Amino acid sequence: MTDTPLLKVRDISKFYGARIGCQNVSFDLWPGEVLAIVGESGSGKTTLLNCLATRLMPTSGAVEYRMRDGQMRDLSRMSEAERRFLMRTDWGFVHQNPADGLRMAVSAGANVGERLMAVGERHYGNIRETAGSWLGRVEISVDRIDDQPRDFSGGMRQRLQIARNLVTSPRLIFMDEPTGGLDVSVQARLLDLLRGLVQDLGLSAIIVTHDLAVARLLSHRMMVMKDGLVIEQGLTDRVLDDPREAYTQLLVSSILQV
Amino acid sequence: MNTTDLATYNFAYLDEQTKRMIRRAILKAIAIPGYQVPFASREMPMPYGWGTGGVQVTAAILGPDDVLKVIDQGADDTTNAVSIRAFFQKVANVAVTTKTREATIIQTRHRIPEEKLTAGQTLVYQVPIPEPLRFLEPRETETRKMHALEEYGLMHVKLYEDIAKNGHIATTYAYPVKVEGRYVMDPSPTPKFDNPKMHRSEALQLFGAGREKRIYAVPPYTDVVSLDFEDHPFEIQTFDKPCALCGAKNVYLDEVVLDDRGGRMFVCSDTDHCEDRCANGHRGHLAYNKEAAE
């Protein structure tokens, strides 16, 4: 690891009128680190994620990102063109609902290839080859390359969405409930895949989830949110095994033991 | 009462303020080749889809000395062409022609004449959907942003899909082009056969979309490059046979069904070009033979 963080978040707040989305959130994300943001519905997890990923403008606070040239840049001061370029090259965003992140009416191959074409790749054969190899990496059979995602199962769609995001070798991935709506065995496979990819590629990731098992499996560090505030943060194992705040204790004890 | 006392149409139907507004949009469009300029499209005495955009552009640039030609799929004698020509004869009393080289303004629906256009001529296209990205991205806010930031990766997604499905780029009309290295533009539903004619054309090319309220332009001598892949380069349609009437090769042909037993012929889609060649003694294999008929 280098001695500067990849993402520096300082006092991010987002208000919807008088209502609080999230308030005074600060943290650093280091290269190769996976951070989980947990909390119940309405606790501000997704608002925070959207503020970080520049999908929402925070009301106050600053997010700085270390670009590939090593410079720390304030995201809110970048031009829109730069931000959008960053989002489709150096970043990925995995939506809870794959239909939000995929183009449902174009083939799987084109979905994966879109980012390549967006950064100027103009060789059909190469695009197709790269798309095929990425489908393989996310365990989608290559003979499905010309099928549309609407013909895919939920788990396959989610894996396709991940391939689509990773094809430009981003350094940072945002994930909003990546396993939401999938059944348990499919979840387990997806988590396994994600864990492998994150490790192999040295990705940093910020994962929003209400599922503590996901946090336990994937993340190094976690933050617990309640009513827009971060009430506890620390190493994942520490927080889950030895929760300090009453609310975290409640959350941990609410996990169903089978 | 004298007929001159009766109220008549303003010259070329539109009022002068409207023409000014459209001319401004045209000037802006010429200044930014390929950029879609919004304009306050008027109701015209014809339904949307019949060339309301083209008619407004023509009305705004038409002068008493102009010679107007109107074509519909290359033909001077089909309904749309005849009606629009009659319209401008009535409301502007301008000279009309079917000869490409005599015309100063040519309003076209979906063809570029075979004869090379020259400096001083203006080609006015009728455009149904001006946005090349529309079928991939339904949001207007988003497509505008994509044009502004030159994010055209999506256009190649469409071509990729074509190759993946058909083995080659199967888009045959409204084939997207890049204008002067900047804006991606829909050349209106002309066959891609005509795309190379737009490149560095000597004539001014204006595009009017009435329902979508957009005007765009390609000034003379502007680069117009069809999008493609390195390993699947842009190609125009080819025909195995020459025109059945005039024997012309390397022109765009229409298929005409002759009977219900599979008989068909291929003839020039550009009627003026075909007639011109016939008058000069060129003969195809189905040409009308006067001596044989007598």
Coordinates of C-alpha atoms in Angstrom, one line a residue:
Chain A
M1 CA 0.0 0.0 0.0
T2 CA 1.1 3.5 -0.7
D3 CA 1.1 6.2 1.9
T4 CA -1.7 8.2 0.5
P5 CA -5.4 7.1 0.5
L6 CA -7.3 6.6 -2.7
L7 CA -10.3 8.4 -1.5
K8 CA -10.4 11.1 1.2
V9 CA -13.9 11.9 2.6
R10 CA -14.3 14.9 4.9
D11 CA -17.4 16.0 6.6
I12 CA -19.9 14.9 3.9
S13 CA -23.4 16.0 4.7
K14 CA -26.5 15.8 2.5
F15 CA -29.8 17.4 3.4
Y16 CA -33.0 17.0 1.6
G17 CA -34.6 20.2 2.7
A18 CA -34.8 20.0 6.4
R19 CA -34.4 16.2 6.4
I20 CA -31.0 14.7 6.9
G21 CA -29.7 12.3 4.3
C22 CA -26.3 11.8 5.9
Q23 CA -24.3 14.0 8.2
N24 CA -20.6 14.7 8.9
V25 CA -19.2 11.5 7.4
S26 CA -15.4 11.4 7.2
F27 CA -13.1 8.5 6.3
D28 CA -10.2 7.5 4.2
L29 CA -10.2 4.6 1.8
W30 CA -6.9 3.0 1.0
P31 CA -5.9 1.2 -2.2
G32 CA -7.0 -2.5 -2.2
E33 CA -9.3 -1.9 0.8
V34 CA -12.9 -2.9 0.9
L35 CA -15.2 -0.8 3.1
A36 CA -18.7 -1.9 3.9
I37 CA -21.4 0.6 4.9
V38 CA -24.2 -1.1 6.9
G39 CA -27.3 0.0 8.6
E40 CA -31.1 -0.4 8.2
S41 CA -33.2 1.0 5.5
G42 CA -33.4 4.8 5.6
S43 CA -30.2 5.2 7.5
G44 CA -28.5 7.2 4.7
K45 CA -26.2 4.5 3.3
T46 CA -27.3 4.9 -0.3
T47 CA -27.3 8.7 0.0
L48 CA -23.8 8.6 1.2
L49 CA -22.7 6.2 -1.6
N50 CA -24.3 8.5 -4.2
C51 CA -22.5 11.5 -2.7
L52 CA -19.2 9.7 -2.9
A53 CA -19.8 8.5 -6.5
T54 CA -20.8 12.1 -7.6
R55 CA -24.3 10.9 -8.5
L56 CA -25.5 13.4 -5.9
M57 CA -23.9 16.7 -4.9
P58 CA -23.3 16.8 -1.2
T59 CA -24.7 19.8 0.7
S60 CA -21.3 20.3 2.4
G61 CA -18.0 18.6 2.8
A62 CA -15.4 17.4 0.3
V63 CA -14.4 14.2 -1.4
E64 CA -10.9 13.9 -2.8
Y65 CA -9.8 11.2 -5.2
R66 CA -6.2 10.2 -6.1
M67 CA -6.1 10.1 -9.9
R68 CA -3.9 7.7 -11.8
D69 CA -1.2 10.4 -12.1
G70 CA -1.1 10.5 -8.3
Q71 CA -2.7 13.9 -7.8
M72 CA -5.5 14.3 -5.3
R73 CA -8.5 16.0 -6.9
D74 CA -11.6 17.4 -5.3
L75 CA -14.5 15.7 -7.1
S76 CA -16.9 18.6 -6.7
R77 CA -14.3 20.9 -8.5
M78 CA -13.9 18.7 -11.5
S79 CA -15.7 19.5 -14.7
E80 CA -18.6 17.3 -15.6
A81 CA -16.7 15.9 -18.6
E82 CA -13.8 14.8 -16.3
R83 CA -16.2 13.3 -13.8
R84 CA -18.0 11.3 -16.4
F85 CA -14.8 10.1 -17.8
L86 CA -13.6 9.0 -14.4
M87 CA -16.9 7.2 -13.8
R88 CA -16.6 5.1 -17.0
T89 CA -12.9 4.4 -16.7
D90 CA -11.4 4.4 -13.3
W91 CA -14.6 3.7 -11.4
G92 CA -17.4 1.2 -11.5
F93 CA -20.9 1.4 -10.0
V94 CA -22.8 -1.8 -9.4
H95 CA -26.5 -1.1 -8.9
Q96 CA -28.8 -3.2 -6.8
N97 CA -31.2 -3.7 -9.7
P98 CA -29.1 -4.8 -12.7
A99 CA -31.6 -3.2 -15.1
D100 CA -30.3 0.2 -13.8
G101 CA -26.8 -0.6 -14.7
L102 CA -27.2 -2.6 -17.9
R103 CA -28.6 -1.8 -21.3
M104 CA -31.3 -4.5 -21.4
A105 CA -32.0 -4.3 -25.1
V106 CA -28.4 -4.8 -26.3
S107 CA -26.4 -8.0 -26.2
A108 CA -24.2 -9.1 -23.3
G109 CA -21.1 -8.6 -25.5
A110 CA -22.1 -5.0 -26.3
N111 CA -22.9 -4.3 -22.7
V112 CA -19.4 -5.3 -21.7
G113 CA -17.8 -3.7 -24.7
E114 CA -19.6 -0.3 -24.3
R115 CA -16.9 1.1 -22.0
L116 CA -14.2 0.0 -24.3
M117 CA -15.9 1.7 -27.2
A118 CA -16.4 4.8 -25.1
V119 CA -12.7 5.2 -24.5
G120 CA -12.0 4.8 -28.2
E121 CA -11.6 1.1 -29.0
R122 CA -12.6 0.7 -32.6
H123 CA -11.7 -2.9 -33.5
Y124 CA -14.7 -5.2 -33.4
G125 CA -12.6 -8.4 -33.1
N126 CA -10.7 -7.1 -30.1
I127 CA -13.8 -5.8 -28.3
R128 CA -15.5 -9.1 -28.8
E129 CA -12.5 -11.0 -27.6
T130 CA -12.2 -8.9 -24.4
A131 CA -15.9 -9.1 -23.8
G132 CA -15.8 -12.9 -24.1
S133 CA -12.9 -13.3 -21.7
W134 CA -14.7 -11.1 -19.2
L135 CA -17.9 -13.1 -19.5
G136 CA -15.7 -16.2 -18.7
R137 CA -14.3 -14.5 -15.6
V138 CA -17.7 -13.8 -14.2
E139 CA -18.8 -17.4 -15.0
I140 CA -21.1 -16.6 -17.9
S141 CA -20.8 -19.1 -20.7
V142 CA -19.2 -17.4 -23.8
D143 CA -22.0 -18.8 -26.1
R144 CA -24.4 -16.3 -24.3
I145 CA -22.4 -13.4 -25.7
D146 CA -25.0 -12.4 -28.2
D147 CA -28.0 -12.9 -25.9
Q148 CA -29.7 -9.9 -24.3
P149 CA -29.5 -9.5 -20.5
R150 CA -33.3 -9.7 -20.4
D151 CA -32.9 -13.4 -21.2
F152 CA -30.6 -13.8 -18.2
S153 CA -31.4 -14.8 -14.7
G154 CA -31.1 -12.3 -11.8
G155 CA -27.7 -13.7 -10.7
M156 CA -26.3 -13.7 -14.3
R157 CA -27.5 -10.1 -14.8
Q158 CA -25.7 -9.1 -11.7
R159 CA -22.5 -10.9 -12.8
L160 CA -22.8 -9.3 -16.2
Q161 CA -23.1 -5.9 -14.6
I162 CA -19.9 -6.5 -12.7
A163 CA -18.1 -7.6 -15.9
R164 CA -19.3 -4.4 -17.6
N165 CA -17.9 -2.3 -14.8
L166 CA -14.5 -4.1 -14.6
V167 CA -13.6 -4.2 -18.2
T168 CA -11.7 -0.9 -18.1
S169 CA -9.7 -2.1 -15.0
P170 CA -11.1 0.5 -12.6
R171 CA -9.4 1.1 -9.3
L172 CA -12.6 1.8 -7.3
I173 CA -15.9 0.1 -7.4
F174 CA -19.1 1.3 -5.7
M175 CA -21.7 -1.3 -5.0
D176 CA -25.2 -0.7 -3.8
E177 CA -26.6 -3.9 -2.3
P178 CA -25.0 -6.1 -4.9
T179 CA -26.7 -9.2 -3.6
G180 CA -30.1 -7.8 -2.9
G181 CA -32.9 -9.7 -4.4
L182 CA -30.9 -12.9 -5.1
D183 CA -31.5 -16.2 -3.5
V184 CA -29.0 -17.5 -1.0
S185 CA -27.1 -19.9 -3.1
V186 CA -26.7 -17.4 -5.9
Q187 CA -25.7 -14.8 -3.4
A188 CA -23.0 -17.1 -2.1
R189 CA -21.6 -17.7 -5.6
L190 CA -21.7 -14.0 -6.4
L191 CA -19.9 -13.2 -3.1
D192 CA -17.3 -15.8 -3.8
L193 CA -16.7 -14.3 -7.3
L194 CA -16.5 -10.8 -6.0
R195 CA -14.1 -11.7 -3.3
G196 CA -11.8 -13.4 -5.9
L197 CA -12.0 -10.4 -8.3
V198 CA -11.3 -7.8 -5.6
Q199 CA -8.3 -9.8 -4.5
D200 CA -6.9 -10.6 -8.0
L201 CA -7.3 -7.1 -9.3
G202 CA -6.4 -5.2 -6.1
L203 CA -9.6 -3.3 -6.3
S204 CA -10.8 -0.9 -3.7
A205 CA -14.5 -1.1 -3.1
I206 CA -17.2 0.6 -1.1
I207 CA -20.2 -1.7 -0.6
V208 CA -23.5 -0.6 0.8
T209 CA -25.4 -3.5 2.3
H210 CA -28.0 -4.3 5.0
D211 CA -26.7 -7.8 5.1
L212 CA -24.0 -8.2 7.7
A213 CA -22.9 -11.5 6.2
V214 CA -22.0 -9.7 3.0
A215 CA -20.0 -7.2 5.0
R216 CA -18.3 -10.1 7.0
L217 CA -17.3 -11.9 3.8
L218 CA -16.1 -9.1 1.6
S219 CA -15.0 -6.1 3.7
H220 CA -11.9 -5.3 5.6
R221 CA -13.5 -2.4 7.4
M222 CA -17.0 -1.3 8.1
M223 CA -19.1 1.7 9.1
V224 CA -22.4 1.4 10.9
M225 CA -24.9 4.1 10.0
K226 CA -28.1 5.2 11.8
D227 CA -30.3 8.2 11.1
G228 CA -27.7 9.6 8.7
L229 CA -24.8 9.5 11.2
V230 CA -21.9 7.0 11.3
I231 CA -22.2 5.6 14.9
E232 CA -19.4 3.1 14.8
Q233 CA -16.6 2.2 12.5
G234 CA -13.6 -0.2 12.6
L235 CA -12.3 -3.4 11.3
T236 CA -15.1 -5.7 10.2
D237 CA -14.3 -8.5 12.6
R238 CA -13.9 -6.2 15.5
V239 CA -17.2 -4.5 14.9
L240 CA -19.1 -7.7 14.3
D241 CA -17.5 -9.7 17.2
D242 CA -17.3 -6.9 19.7
P243 CA -19.9 -4.2 18.9
R244 CA -19.7 -1.2 21.2
E245 CA -22.8 0.8 20.3
A246 CA -26.1 -0.4 21.5
Y247 CA -27.6 -0.1 18.0
T248 CA -24.7 -2.2 16.5
Q249 CA -25.3 -4.8 19.2
L250 CA -28.9 -4.9 18.3
L251 CA -28.1 -5.2 14.6
V252 CA -25.6 -8.0 15.2
S253 CA -28.0 -9.9 17.5
S254 CA -30.8 -9.6 14.9
I255 CA -29.0 -12.0 12.5
L256 CA -31.0 -15.2 12.2
Q257 CA -29.0 -18.2 13.3
V258 CA -30.0 -21.3 11.5
Chain B
M1 CA -63.2 44.3 -56.4
N2 CA -59.7 43.8 -57.8
T3 CA -58.0 40.5 -57.0
T4 CA -54.9 42.3 -55.7
D5 CA -57.0 43.8 -52.9
L6 CA -57.6 40.4 -51.5
A7 CA -55.5 39.1 -48.7
T8 CA -52.9 36.6 -50.0
Y9 CA -50.2 34.5 -48.5
N10 CA -47.0 36.2 -47.5
F11 CA -44.2 35.2 -49.9
A12 CA -43.3 31.6 -49.3
Y13 CA -46.2 31.1 -46.8
L14 CA -44.3 31.9 -43.6
D15 CA -44.5 35.4 -42.1
E16 CA -41.3 37.4 -42.1
Q17 CA -40.7 37.1 -38.3
T18 CA -40.8 33.3 -38.5
K19 CA -38.4 33.3 -41.5
R20 CA -36.0 35.5 -39.5
M21 CA -36.2 33.0 -36.6
I22 CA -35.6 30.1 -38.9
R23 CA -32.7 31.9 -40.7
R24 CA -31.0 32.5 -37.4
A25 CA -31.3 28.9 -36.5
I26 CA -29.8 28.0 -39.9
L27 CA -26.9 30.4 -39.5
K28 CA -26.2 28.9 -36.1
A29 CA -26.4 25.4 -37.6
I30 CA -24.0 26.3 -40.3
A31 CA -21.6 27.8 -37.8
I32 CA -21.6 24.6 -35.8
P33 CA -21.6 21.8 -38.4
G34 CA -23.7 18.8 -37.3
Y35 CA -25.1 20.5 -34.2
Q36 CA -28.8 20.3 -33.8
V37 CA -30.2 23.8 -33.3
P38 CA -33.6 24.0 -31.6
F39 CA -36.1 26.3 -33.4
A40 CA -39.8 27.2 -32.9
S41 CA -41.2 25.0 -35.6
R42 CA -44.5 26.2 -36.9
E43 CA -47.7 24.4 -37.8
M44 CA -47.6 23.8 -41.5
P45 CA -50.6 23.0 -43.8
M46 CA -49.5 19.3 -43.9
P47 CA -49.1 16.5 -41.4
Y48 CA -46.0 15.9 -39.5
G49 CA -43.9 13.3 -41.3
W50 CA -44.6 14.8 -44.7
G51 CA -41.7 17.2 -44.6
T52 CA -42.8 20.1 -42.3
G53 CA -39.2 20.7 -41.3
G54 CA -37.9 20.7 -44.8
V55 CA -40.7 23.0 -46.0
Q56 CA -40.0 25.5 -43.3
V57 CA -36.3 25.6 -44.1
T58 CA -37.0 25.9 -47.8
A59 CA -39.6 28.7 -47.2
A60 CA -37.0 30.6 -45.1
I61 CA -34.3 30.5 -47.7
L62 CA -36.4 30.8 -50.8
G63 CA -36.1 33.9 -52.9
P64 CA -38.1 35.0 -56.0
D65 CA -35.1 34.1 -58.3
D66 CA -34.6 30.6 -57.0
V67 CA -35.4 27.5 -59.0
L68 CA -36.8 24.8 -56.9
K69 CA -36.6 21.0 -57.3
V70 CA -38.4 18.6 -54.9
I71 CA -37.7 14.9 -54.8
D72 CA -39.2 12.1 -52.8
Q73 CA -37.1 8.9 -52.7
G74 CA -35.2 10.3 -55.7
A75 CA -38.4 10.8 -57.8
D76 CA -39.8 14.1 -59.0
D77 CA -43.2 12.7 -59.7
T78 CA -44.5 11.1 -56.5
T79 CA -47.1 12.5 -54.2
N80 CA -44.9 14.2 -51.6
A81 CA -42.7 15.8 -54.3
V82 CA -45.5 17.0 -56.4
S83 CA -47.5 18.4 -53.5
I84 CA -44.6 20.4 -52.1
R85 CA -43.6 21.7 -55.5
A86 CA -47.1 22.8 -56.1
F87 CA -47.2 24.4 -52.7
F88 CA -44.3 26.6 -53.4
Q89 CA -45.5 27.5 -56.9
K90 CA -48.7 28.7 -55.3
V91 CA -47.3 30.6 -52.2
A92 CA -44.1 31.9 -53.7
N93 CA -44.6 31.7 -57.5
V94 CA -41.1 30.5 -58.0
A95 CA -39.7 28.6 -61.0
V96 CA -39.6 24.9 -60.5
T97 CA -37.7 22.2 -62.3
T98 CA -37.0 18.5 -62.3
K99 CA -33.4 19.0 -63.6
T100 CA -30.9 18.7 -60.8
R101 CA -28.3 21.0 -62.5
E102 CA -30.9 23.8 -63.0
A103 CA -32.1 23.9 -59.5
T104 CA -30.7 26.3 -56.9
I105 CA -32.7 24.7 -54.0
I106 CA -33.4 21.0 -53.9
Q107 CA -35.7 19.8 -51.2
T108 CA -35.3 16.1 -50.7
R109 CA -36.9 13.2 -48.9
H110 CA -34.3 10.5 -48.4
R111 CA -32.0 10.8 -51.4
I112 CA -29.1 12.8 -52.7
P113 CA -29.3 13.3 -56.5
E114 CA -26.9 11.1 -58.5
E115 CA -25.6 14.2 -60.4
K116 CA -22.8 15.9 -58.4
L117 CA -24.1 19.0 -56.7
T118 CA -22.2 22.2 -57.3
A119 CA -21.3 25.4 -55.4
G120 CA -24.3 27.6 -55.0
Q121 CA -26.8 24.9 -54.7
T122 CA -28.6 24.1 -51.5
L123 CA -29.9 20.7 -50.5
V124 CA -32.7 20.7 -47.9
Y125 CA -33.4 17.4 -46.2
Q126 CA -36.7 16.4 -44.5
V127 CA -35.8 14.8 -41.2
P128 CA -38.1 12.6 -39.1
I129 CA -35.8 11.9 -36.1
P130 CA -32.7 14.2 -35.9
E131 CA -31.1 12.5 -32.9
P132 CA -28.8 9.7 -34.0
L133 CA -28.6 8.4 -30.4
R134 CA -32.3 8.3 -29.8
F135 CA -33.0 4.6 -30.1
L136 CA -30.2 3.8 -27.7
E137 CA -30.8 6.6 -25.2
P138 CA -34.3 7.8 -24.8
R139 CA -33.6 10.8 -22.5
E140 CA -33.1 14.1 -24.4
T141 CA -31.2 15.6 -21.4
E142 CA -28.8 12.7 -21.6
T143 CA -28.3 12.8 -25.4
R144 CA -27.6 16.5 -25.3
K145 CA -25.0 16.0 -22.6
M146 CA -23.5 13.2 -24.7
H147 CA -23.2 15.5 -27.7
A148 CA -21.8 18.3 -25.5
L149 CA -19.1 16.0 -24.0
E150 CA -18.5 14.1 -27.2
E151 CA -19.4 10.8 -25.6
Y152 CA -20.1 8.8 -28.7
G153 CA -19.2 5.3 -27.5
L154 CA -22.9 4.4 -27.6
M155 CA -23.1 4.9 -31.4
H156 CA -20.5 2.1 -31.8
V157 CA -22.6 -0.1 -29.5
K158 CA -25.3 0.0 -32.1
L159 CA -22.8 -0.9 -34.9
Y160 CA -21.4 -3.7 -32.7
E161 CA -24.9 -5.1 -32.3
D162 CA -25.3 -5.1 -36.0
I163 CA -22.2 -7.1 -36.6
A164 CA -22.9 -9.5 -33.7
K165 CA -26.4 -10.2 -35.1
N166 CA -25.8 -10.1 -38.8
G167 CA -22.0 -10.6 -39.3
H168 CA -21.8 -7.2 -41.0
I169 CA -23.0 -3.6 -40.3
A170 CA -26.6 -4.0 -41.3
T171 CA -27.6 -0.4 -40.9
T172 CA -28.5 0.6 -44.5
Y173 CA -30.1 4.0 -44.0
A174 CA -29.8 6.8 -41.5
Y175 CA -26.2 5.6 -41.2
P176 CA -24.5 7.8 -38.5
V177 CA -21.7 10.1 -39.6
K178 CA -19.2 12.3 -37.8
V179 CA -19.2 15.9 -39.1
E180 CA -15.9 17.9 -39.2
G181 CA -14.5 15.5 -36.5
R182 CA -16.9 16.7 -33.9
Y183 CA -20.6 16.1 -33.9
V184 CA -22.2 12.7 -34.7
M185 CA -25.2 13.3 -37.0
D186 CA -28.1 11.4 -38.5
P187 CA -28.1 12.1 -42.2
S188 CA -31.9 11.6 -42.2
P189 CA -33.1 8.3 -43.6
T190 CA -31.0 8.5 -46.8
P191 CA -29.5 5.2 -47.9
K192 CA -25.9 4.8 -46.8
F193 CA -25.2 4.7 -50.5
D194 CA -25.5 8.5 -50.4
N195 CA -23.2 9.1 -47.4
P196 CA -20.0 9.5 -49.4
K197 CA -21.7 12.2 -51.5
M198 CA -22.1 14.4 -48.3
H199 CA -18.3 14.4 -47.7
R200 CA -16.8 17.7 -48.8
S201 CA -19.8 18.4 -50.9
E202 CA -19.7 21.7 -52.8
A203 CA -23.4 22.3 -52.0
L204 CA -24.8 23.6 -48.7
Q205 CA -26.8 20.9 -46.9
L206 CA -29.6 21.9 -44.5
F207 CA -31.7 19.5 -42.4
G208 CA -35.1 20.4 -41.0
A209 CA -37.0 18.3 -38.5
G210 CA -40.5 19.9 -38.0
R211 CA -42.0 17.7 -35.3
E212 CA -38.7 17.5 -33.3
K213 CA -38.1 21.2 -33.9
R214 CA -34.4 20.9 -34.9
I215 CA -32.3 22.3 -37.7
Y216 CA -28.8 21.2 -38.5
A217 CA -26.5 21.8 -41.4
V218 CA -23.4 20.7 -43.2
P219 CA -21.7 23.7 -44.8
P220 CA -19.9 23.2 -48.2
Y221 CA -16.5 21.4 -48.2
T222 CA -17.1 19.9 -44.7
D223 CA -15.7 16.5 -43.7
V224 CA -18.5 13.9 -43.3
V225 CA -17.2 10.5 -42.2
S226 CA -19.3 7.4 -41.7
L227 CA -18.7 5.6 -38.5
D228 CA -17.3 2.1 -38.6
F229 CA -14.9 -0.4 -37.0
E230 CA -11.3 -0.9 -38.1
D231 CA -12.0 -4.5 -39.0
H232 CA -15.5 -3.8 -40.4
P233 CA -15.0 -0.7 -42.6
F234 CA -17.9 1.4 -43.9
E235 CA -19.2 0.1 -47.3
I236 CA -22.0 1.3 -49.5
Q237 CA -24.6 -0.9 -51.2
T238 CA -23.8 -2.4 -54.5
F239 CA -26.1 -3.7 -57.2
D240 CA -25.3 -6.7 -59.5
K241 CA -27.3 -5.3 -62.4
P242 CA -27.4 -1.9 -64.0
C243 CA -30.6 0.2 -64.3
A244 CA -33.2 -1.7 -66.5
L245 CA -34.2 1.5 -68.3
C246 CA -31.0 3.5 -68.8
G247 CA -28.3 1.0 -68.1
A248 CA -26.6 3.2 -65.4
K249 CA -24.1 1.5 -63.1
N250 CA -23.0 2.7 -59.7
V251 CA -26.3 4.4 -59.0
Y252 CA -28.9 3.6 -56.3
L253 CA -31.6 1.4 -57.7
D254 CA -35.3 0.8 -56.7
E255 CA -36.9 -2.6 -57.1
V256 CA -40.1 -2.6 -59.1
V257 CA -42.4 -5.6 -59.0
L258 CA -43.7 -6.3 -62.5
D259 CA -46.2 -9.1 -62.0
D260 CA -47.3 -11.8 -59.5
R261 CA -44.9 -14.4 -60.9
G262 CA -41.7 -13.0 -59.4
G263 CA -41.0 -10.7 -62.2
R264 CA -39.1 -7.5 -61.1
M265 CA -36.9 -4.9 -62.5
F266 CA -34.3 -2.6 -60.9
V267 CA -34.4 1.1 -62.0
C268 CA -32.7 4.3 -61.0
S269 CA -34.3 5.8 -57.9
D270 CA -33.2 9.2 -59.2
T271 CA -35.8 9.8 -62.0
D272 CA -34.2 12.9 -63.4
H273 CA -30.8 11.1 -63.8
C274 CA -32.6 8.2 -65.5
E275 CA -34.5 10.4 -67.9
D276 CA -31.5 12.4 -68.7
R277 CA -29.5 9.3 -69.6
C278 CA -32.4 7.9 -71.7
A279 CA -32.6 11.1 -73.6
N280 CA -28.9 10.8 -74.4
G281 CA -29.4 7.4 -75.9
H282 CA -28.4 5.1 -73.1
R283 CA -30.5 2.0 -73.0
G284 CA -31.2 -0.7 -70.4
H285 CA -32.5 -4.1 -71.2
L286 CA -36.1 -3.2 -70.5
A287 CA -36.0 0.3 -72.1
Y288 CA -39.0 1.3 -74.1
N289 CA -38.1 0.8 -77.7
K290 CA -40.1 3.1 -79.9
E291 CA -39.2 1.5 -83.2
A292 CA -40.0 -2.0 -82.0
A293 CA -43.4 -0.8 -80.7
E294 CA -44.2 0.7 -84.0

